Amino acid sequence: MAKYIEMIRIRFLMMLAYRTNYYTGILIYAINIGAYYFLWKAIYGGQGNIEGLTVTQMTTYVAIGWMARAFYFNNLDREMATEIKEGKVAVELIRPYSYLGMKTMQGLGEGIFRLFFFSVPGMILVSLVFPIMLSEDPTIWFFFAISLFLSFLSFYTNQLINRNDHFFPI
């Protein structure tokens, strides 16, 4: 298990090295949230709410959705496709670890980086510009954290369904 934790650390540090992607990513997500804010503001028009949701609640939903996406979004599929095209996957498959396990841990390292250094600062920036109303109930945040982690594991689950071997060999 130590080798997989090391892969998380290495991917985290690799993400830290590309600071330009980090700053532009926060800016791009803020622009997307802003576009959705003005779209929903136009949809609402002068109405106070639609189907029980106010424009502030809808903006909060969109902002949290975009920032959550930062955690589970990665380019592992593209990396794997490139490794297959270049023939590098053959070398990876003979190493003493699970290739899919390694990729999952790399994605987790990237997700942890994005969560703490992308999503949190991004939400702070967005909340300064747009009306955001976050819940103060810790149980909601607990269940949100669980659902966020499960969204990341969808990659893992998809690989297990498509393959009949052990993901983390013992």
PDB file of C-alpha atoms in Angstrom:
ATOM      1  CA  MET A   1       0.000   0.000   0.000  1.00  0.00           C
ATOM      2  CA  ALA A   2       2.975   2.298   0.602  1.00  0.00           C
ATOM      3  CA  LYS A   3       3.760   2.414  -3.121  1.00  0.00           C
ATOM      4  CA  TYR A   4       0.230   3.614  -3.886  1.00  0.00           C
ATOM      5  CA  ILE A   5       0.445   6.328  -1.225  1.00  0.00           C
ATOM      6  CA  GLU A   6       3.745   7.414  -2.775  1.00  0.00           C
ATOM      7  CA  MET A   7       1.969   7.719  -6.145  1.00  0.00           C
ATOM      8  CA  ILE A   8      -0.625   9.992  -4.532  1.00  0.00           C
ATOM      9  CA  ARG A   9       2.202  12.165  -3.158  1.00  0.00           C
ATOM     10  CA  ILE A  10       4.064  12.307  -6.477  1.00  0.00           C
ATOM     11  CA  ARG A  11       0.950  13.321  -8.420  1.00  0.00           C
ATOM     12  CA  PHE A  12       0.140  15.958  -5.788  1.00  0.00           C
ATOM     13  CA  LEU A  13       3.650  17.428  -6.157  1.00  0.00           C
ATOM     14  CA  MET A  14       3.429  17.280  -9.945  1.00  0.00           C
ATOM     15  CA  MET A  15       0.205  19.282  -9.843  1.00  0.00           C
ATOM     16  CA  LEU A  16       1.900  21.784  -7.534  1.00  0.00           C
ATOM     17  CA  ALA A  17       4.625  22.309 -10.151  1.00  0.00           C
ATOM     18  CA  TYR A  18       2.188  23.549 -12.804  1.00  0.00           C
ATOM     19  CA  ARG A  19       1.025  26.741 -11.131  1.00  0.00           C
ATOM     20  CA  THR A  20      -0.157  28.414 -14.334  1.00  0.00           C
ATOM     21  CA  ASN A  21      -2.753  25.659 -14.827  1.00  0.00           C
ATOM     22  CA  TYR A  22      -3.810  26.208 -11.241  1.00  0.00           C
ATOM     23  CA  TYR A  23      -4.439  29.952 -11.569  1.00  0.00           C
ATOM     24  CA  THR A  24      -6.073  29.747 -14.980  1.00  0.00           C
ATOM     25  CA  GLY A  25      -8.239  26.853 -13.764  1.00  0.00           C
ATOM     26  CA  ILE A  26      -9.657  28.932 -10.912  1.00  0.00           C
ATOM     27  CA  LEU A  27     -10.292  31.804 -13.311  1.00  0.00           C
ATOM     28  CA  ILE A  28     -11.979  29.568 -15.910  1.00  0.00           C
ATOM     29  CA  TYR A  29     -14.229  27.947 -13.300  1.00  0.00           C
ATOM     30  CA  ALA A  30     -15.156  31.387 -11.923  1.00  0.00           C
ATOM     31  CA  ILE A  31     -16.040  32.543 -15.451  1.00  0.00           C
ATOM     32  CA  ASN A  32     -18.184  29.428 -15.994  1.00  0.00           C
ATOM     33  CA  ILE A  33     -19.983  29.983 -12.697  1.00  0.00           C
ATOM     34  CA  GLY A  34     -20.501  33.633 -13.647  1.00  0.00           C
ATOM     35  CA  ALA A  35     -21.975  32.640 -17.003  1.00  0.00           C
ATOM     36  CA  TYR A  36     -24.380  30.265 -15.283  1.00  0.00           C
ATOM     37  CA  TYR A  37     -25.243  32.918 -12.713  1.00  0.00           C
ATOM     38  CA  PHE A  38     -26.278  35.393 -15.406  1.00  0.00           C
ATOM     39  CA  LEU A  39     -28.082  32.665 -17.336  1.00  0.00           C
ATOM     40  CA  TRP A  40     -30.137  31.687 -14.296  1.00  0.00           C
ATOM     41  CA  LYS A  41     -30.692  35.323 -13.387  1.00  0.00           C
ATOM     42  CA  ALA A  42     -32.166  35.834 -16.881  1.00  0.00           C
ATOM     43  CA  ILE A  43     -34.281  32.682 -16.563  1.00  0.00           C
ATOM     44  CA  TYR A  44     -35.645  33.836 -13.214  1.00  0.00           C
ATOM     45  CA  GLY A  45     -36.273  37.340 -14.533  1.00  0.00           C
ATOM     46  CA  GLY A  46     -38.038  39.204 -11.743  1.00  0.00           C
ATOM     47  CA  GLN A  47     -39.468  36.091 -10.101  1.00  0.00           C
ATOM     48  CA  GLY A  48     -38.503  35.388  -6.504  1.00  0.00           C
ATOM     49  CA  ASN A  49     -38.279  31.642  -7.033  1.00  0.00           C
ATOM     50  CA  ILE A  50     -39.016  28.882  -9.511  1.00  0.00           C
ATOM     51  CA  GLU A  51     -40.249  25.556  -8.153  1.00  0.00           C
ATOM     52  CA  GLY A  52     -39.160  26.608  -4.666  1.00  0.00           C
ATOM     53  CA  LEU A  53     -35.563  27.546  -5.574  1.00  0.00           C
ATOM     54  CA  THR A  54     -34.274  31.097  -5.463  1.00  0.00           C
ATOM     55  CA  VAL A  55     -31.620  32.395  -7.830  1.00  0.00           C
ATOM     56  CA  THR A  56     -29.127  32.395  -4.921  1.00  0.00           C
ATOM     57  CA  GLN A  57     -29.828  28.725  -4.223  1.00  0.00           C
ATOM     58  CA  MET A  58     -29.396  27.896  -7.903  1.00  0.00           C
ATOM     59  CA  THR A  59     -26.128  29.855  -8.042  1.00  0.00           C
ATOM     60  CA  THR A  60     -24.904  27.985  -4.967  1.00  0.00           C
ATOM     61  CA  TYR A  61     -25.821  24.679  -6.595  1.00  0.00           C
ATOM     62  CA  VAL A  62     -23.934  25.572  -9.773  1.00  0.00           C
ATOM     63  CA  ALA A  63     -20.886  26.855  -7.871  1.00  0.00           C
ATOM     64  CA  ILE A  64     -20.641  23.762  -5.676  1.00  0.00           C
ATOM     65  CA  GLY A  65     -21.160  21.531  -8.709  1.00  0.00           C
ATOM     66  CA  TRP A  66     -18.325  23.171 -10.639  1.00  0.00           C
ATOM     67  CA  MET A  67     -15.983  23.123  -7.659  1.00  0.00           C
ATOM     68  CA  ALA A  68     -16.842  19.479  -6.930  1.00  0.00           C
ATOM     69  CA  ARG A  69     -16.045  18.674 -10.541  1.00  0.00           C
ATOM     70  CA  ALA A  70     -12.520  19.877  -9.904  1.00  0.00           C
ATOM     71  CA  PHE A  71     -12.040  16.996  -7.443  1.00  0.00           C
ATOM     72  CA  TYR A  72     -13.190  14.119  -9.583  1.00  0.00           C
ATOM     73  CA  PHE A  73     -12.166  15.452 -13.006  1.00  0.00           C
ATOM     74  CA  ASN A  74      -8.836  14.226 -14.330  1.00  0.00           C
ATOM     75  CA  ASN A  75      -7.207  13.340 -17.611  1.00  0.00           C
ATOM     76  CA  LEU A  76      -6.336   9.770 -16.716  1.00  0.00           C
ATOM     77  CA  ASP A  77      -8.217   8.391 -19.704  1.00  0.00           C
ATOM     78  CA  ARG A  78      -6.186  10.588 -22.055  1.00  0.00           C
ATOM     79  CA  GLU A  79      -2.942   9.654 -20.305  1.00  0.00           C
ATOM     80  CA  MET A  80      -3.791   5.964 -20.578  1.00  0.00           C
ATOM     81  CA  ALA A  81      -4.674   6.343 -24.274  1.00  0.00           C
ATOM     82  CA  THR A  82      -1.369   8.094 -24.930  1.00  0.00           C
ATOM     83  CA  GLU A  83       0.552   5.408 -23.046  1.00  0.00           C
ATOM     84  CA  ILE A  84      -1.184   2.722 -25.103  1.00  0.00           C
ATOM     85  CA  LYS A  85      -0.461   4.527 -28.397  1.00  0.00           C
ATOM     86  CA  GLU A  86       3.190   5.063 -27.469  1.00  0.00           C
ATOM     87  CA  GLY A  87       3.631   1.510 -26.200  1.00  0.00           C
ATOM     88  CA  LYS A  88       4.526   2.616 -22.669  1.00  0.00           C
ATOM     89  CA  VAL A  89       1.686   0.632 -21.133  1.00  0.00           C
ATOM     90  CA  ALA A  90       3.537  -2.630 -21.831  1.00  0.00           C
ATOM     91  CA  VAL A  91       6.367  -1.520 -19.530  1.00  0.00           C
ATOM     92  CA  GLU A  92       3.877  -0.394 -16.891  1.00  0.00           C
ATOM     93  CA  LEU A  93       2.117  -3.766 -16.937  1.00  0.00           C
ATOM     94  CA  ILE A  94       5.287  -5.664 -15.972  1.00  0.00           C
ATOM     95  CA  ARG A  95       5.974  -3.477 -12.946  1.00  0.00           C
ATOM     96  CA  PRO A  96       5.224  -4.842  -9.462  1.00  0.00           C
ATOM     97  CA  TYR A  97       1.983  -2.931  -9.009  1.00  0.00           C
ATOM     98  CA  SER A  98      -1.440  -2.773 -10.548  1.00  0.00           C
ATOM     99  CA  TYR A  99      -1.489  -0.387 -13.494  1.00  0.00           C
ATOM    100  CA  LEU A 100      -5.090   0.611 -12.826  1.00  0.00           C
ATOM    101  CA  GLY A 101      -4.349   0.953  -9.119  1.00  0.00           C
ATOM    102  CA  MET A 102      -1.461   3.281  -9.930  1.00  0.00           C
ATOM    103  CA  LYS A 103      -3.644   5.397 -12.221  1.00  0.00           C
ATOM    104  CA  THR A 104      -6.383   5.578  -9.599  1.00  0.00           C
ATOM    105  CA  MET A 105      -3.910   6.726  -6.946  1.00  0.00           C
ATOM    106  CA  GLN A 106      -2.507   9.320  -9.336  1.00  0.00           C
ATOM    107  CA  GLY A 107      -6.044  10.563  -9.910  1.00  0.00           C
ATOM    108  CA  LEU A 108      -6.655  10.665  -6.164  1.00  0.00           C
ATOM    109  CA  GLY A 109      -3.490  12.708  -5.662  1.00  0.00           C
ATOM    110  CA  GLU A 110      -4.622  15.119  -8.354  1.00  0.00           C
ATOM    111  CA  GLY A 111      -8.098  15.256  -6.831  1.00  0.00           C
ATOM    112  CA  ILE A 112      -6.764  16.040  -3.355  1.00  0.00           C
ATOM    113  CA  PHE A 113      -4.631  18.819  -4.803  1.00  0.00           C
ATOM    114  CA  ARG A 114      -7.555  20.271  -6.713  1.00  0.00           C
ATOM    115  CA  LEU A 115      -9.838  20.033  -3.690  1.00  0.00           C
ATOM    116  CA  PHE A 116      -7.594  21.965  -1.320  1.00  0.00           C
ATOM    117  CA  PHE A 117      -5.798  24.322  -3.711  1.00  0.00           C
ATOM    118  CA  PHE A 118      -8.409  24.789  -6.391  1.00  0.00           C
ATOM    119  CA  SER A 119     -11.932  24.225  -5.104  1.00  0.00           C
ATOM    120  CA  VAL A 120     -11.612  25.927  -1.721  1.00  0.00           C
ATOM    121  CA  PRO A 121      -9.885  29.098  -3.032  1.00  0.00           C
ATOM    122  CA  GLY A 122     -12.224  29.052  -6.025  1.00  0.00           C
ATOM    123  CA  MET A 123     -15.301  28.965  -3.787  1.00  0.00           C
ATOM    124  CA  ILE A 124     -13.911  31.844  -1.744  1.00  0.00           C
ATOM    125  CA  LEU A 125     -13.341  33.880  -4.921  1.00  0.00           C
ATOM    126  CA  VAL A 126     -16.772  33.039  -6.330  1.00  0.00           C
ATOM    127  CA  SER A 127     -18.519  33.827  -3.037  1.00  0.00           C
ATOM    128  CA  LEU A 128     -16.946  37.299  -3.080  1.00  0.00           C
ATOM    129  CA  VAL A 129     -18.351  38.004  -6.546  1.00  0.00           C
ATOM    130  CA  PHE A 130     -21.667  36.129  -6.667  1.00  0.00           C
ATOM    131  CA  PRO A 131     -24.370  35.502  -4.071  1.00  0.00           C
ATOM    132  CA  ILE A 132     -23.628  32.091  -2.555  1.00  0.00           C
ATOM    133  CA  MET A 133     -25.493  30.602   0.402  1.00  0.00           C
ATOM    134  CA  LEU A 134     -23.653  27.594   1.866  1.00  0.00           C
ATOM    135  CA  SER A 135     -25.222  25.287   4.404  1.00  0.00           C
ATOM    136  CA  GLU A 136     -23.952  25.386   7.978  1.00  0.00           C
ATOM    137  CA  ASP A 137     -25.255  21.894   8.771  1.00  0.00           C
ATOM    138  CA  PRO A 138     -22.265  19.527   9.246  1.00  0.00           C
ATOM    139  CA  THR A 139     -24.317  16.460   8.285  1.00  0.00           C
ATOM    140  CA  ILE A 140     -24.956  17.928   4.841  1.00  0.00           C
ATOM    141  CA  TRP A 141     -21.218  18.500   4.381  1.00  0.00           C
ATOM    142  CA  PHE A 142     -20.495  14.985   5.640  1.00  0.00           C
ATOM    143  CA  PHE A 143     -22.822  13.416   3.083  1.00  0.00           C
ATOM    144  CA  PHE A 144     -21.490  15.749   0.401  1.00  0.00           C
ATOM    145  CA  ALA A 145     -17.926  14.575   1.161  1.00  0.00           C
ATOM    146  CA  ILE A 146     -19.043  10.953   0.883  1.00  0.00           C
ATOM    147  CA  SER A 147     -20.787  11.576  -2.440  1.00  0.00           C
ATOM    148  CA  LEU A 148     -17.747  13.470  -3.717  1.00  0.00           C
ATOM    149  CA  PHE A 149     -15.459  10.570  -2.855  1.00  0.00           C
ATOM    150  CA  LEU A 150     -17.875   8.099  -4.448  1.00  0.00           C
ATOM    151  CA  SER A 151     -17.908  10.184  -7.620  1.00  0.00           C
ATOM    152  CA  PHE A 152     -14.140   9.771  -7.773  1.00  0.00           C
ATOM    153  CA  LEU A 153     -14.473   6.029  -7.236  1.00  0.00           C
ATOM    154  CA  SER A 154     -16.677   5.774 -10.317  1.00  0.00           C
ATOM    155  CA  PHE A 155     -13.439   5.420 -12.298  1.00  0.00           C
ATOM    156  CA  TYR A 156     -12.398   2.568 -10.042  1.00  0.00           C
ATOM    157  CA  THR A 157     -15.784   0.862 -10.270  1.00  0.00           C
ATOM    158  CA  ASN A 158     -15.902   1.231 -14.037  1.00  0.00           C
ATOM    159  CA  GLN A 159     -12.526  -0.446 -14.348  1.00  0.00           C
ATOM    160  CA  LEU A 160     -13.591  -3.331 -12.104  1.00  0.00           C
ATOM    161  CA  ILE A 161     -16.735  -3.904 -14.134  1.00  0.00           C
ATOM    162  CA  ASN A 162     -14.758  -3.919 -17.370  1.00  0.00           C
ATOM    163  CA  ARG A 163     -11.951  -6.146 -16.031  1.00  0.00           C
ATOM    164  CA  ASN A 164     -12.048  -9.404 -14.143  1.00  0.00           C
ATOM    165  CA  ASP A 165      -8.859  -9.151 -12.140  1.00  0.00           C
ATOM    166  CA  HIS A 166      -7.891  -7.712  -8.801  1.00  0.00           C
ATOM    167  CA  PHE A 167      -7.458  -3.970  -8.767  1.00  0.00           C
ATOM    168  CA  PHE A 168      -4.957  -3.980  -5.918  1.00  0.00           C
ATOM    169  CA  PRO A 169      -3.075  -7.279  -6.084  1.00  0.00           C
ATOM    170  CA  ILE A 170      -1.989  -8.675  -2.756  1.00  0.00           C
TER     171      ILE A 170
END
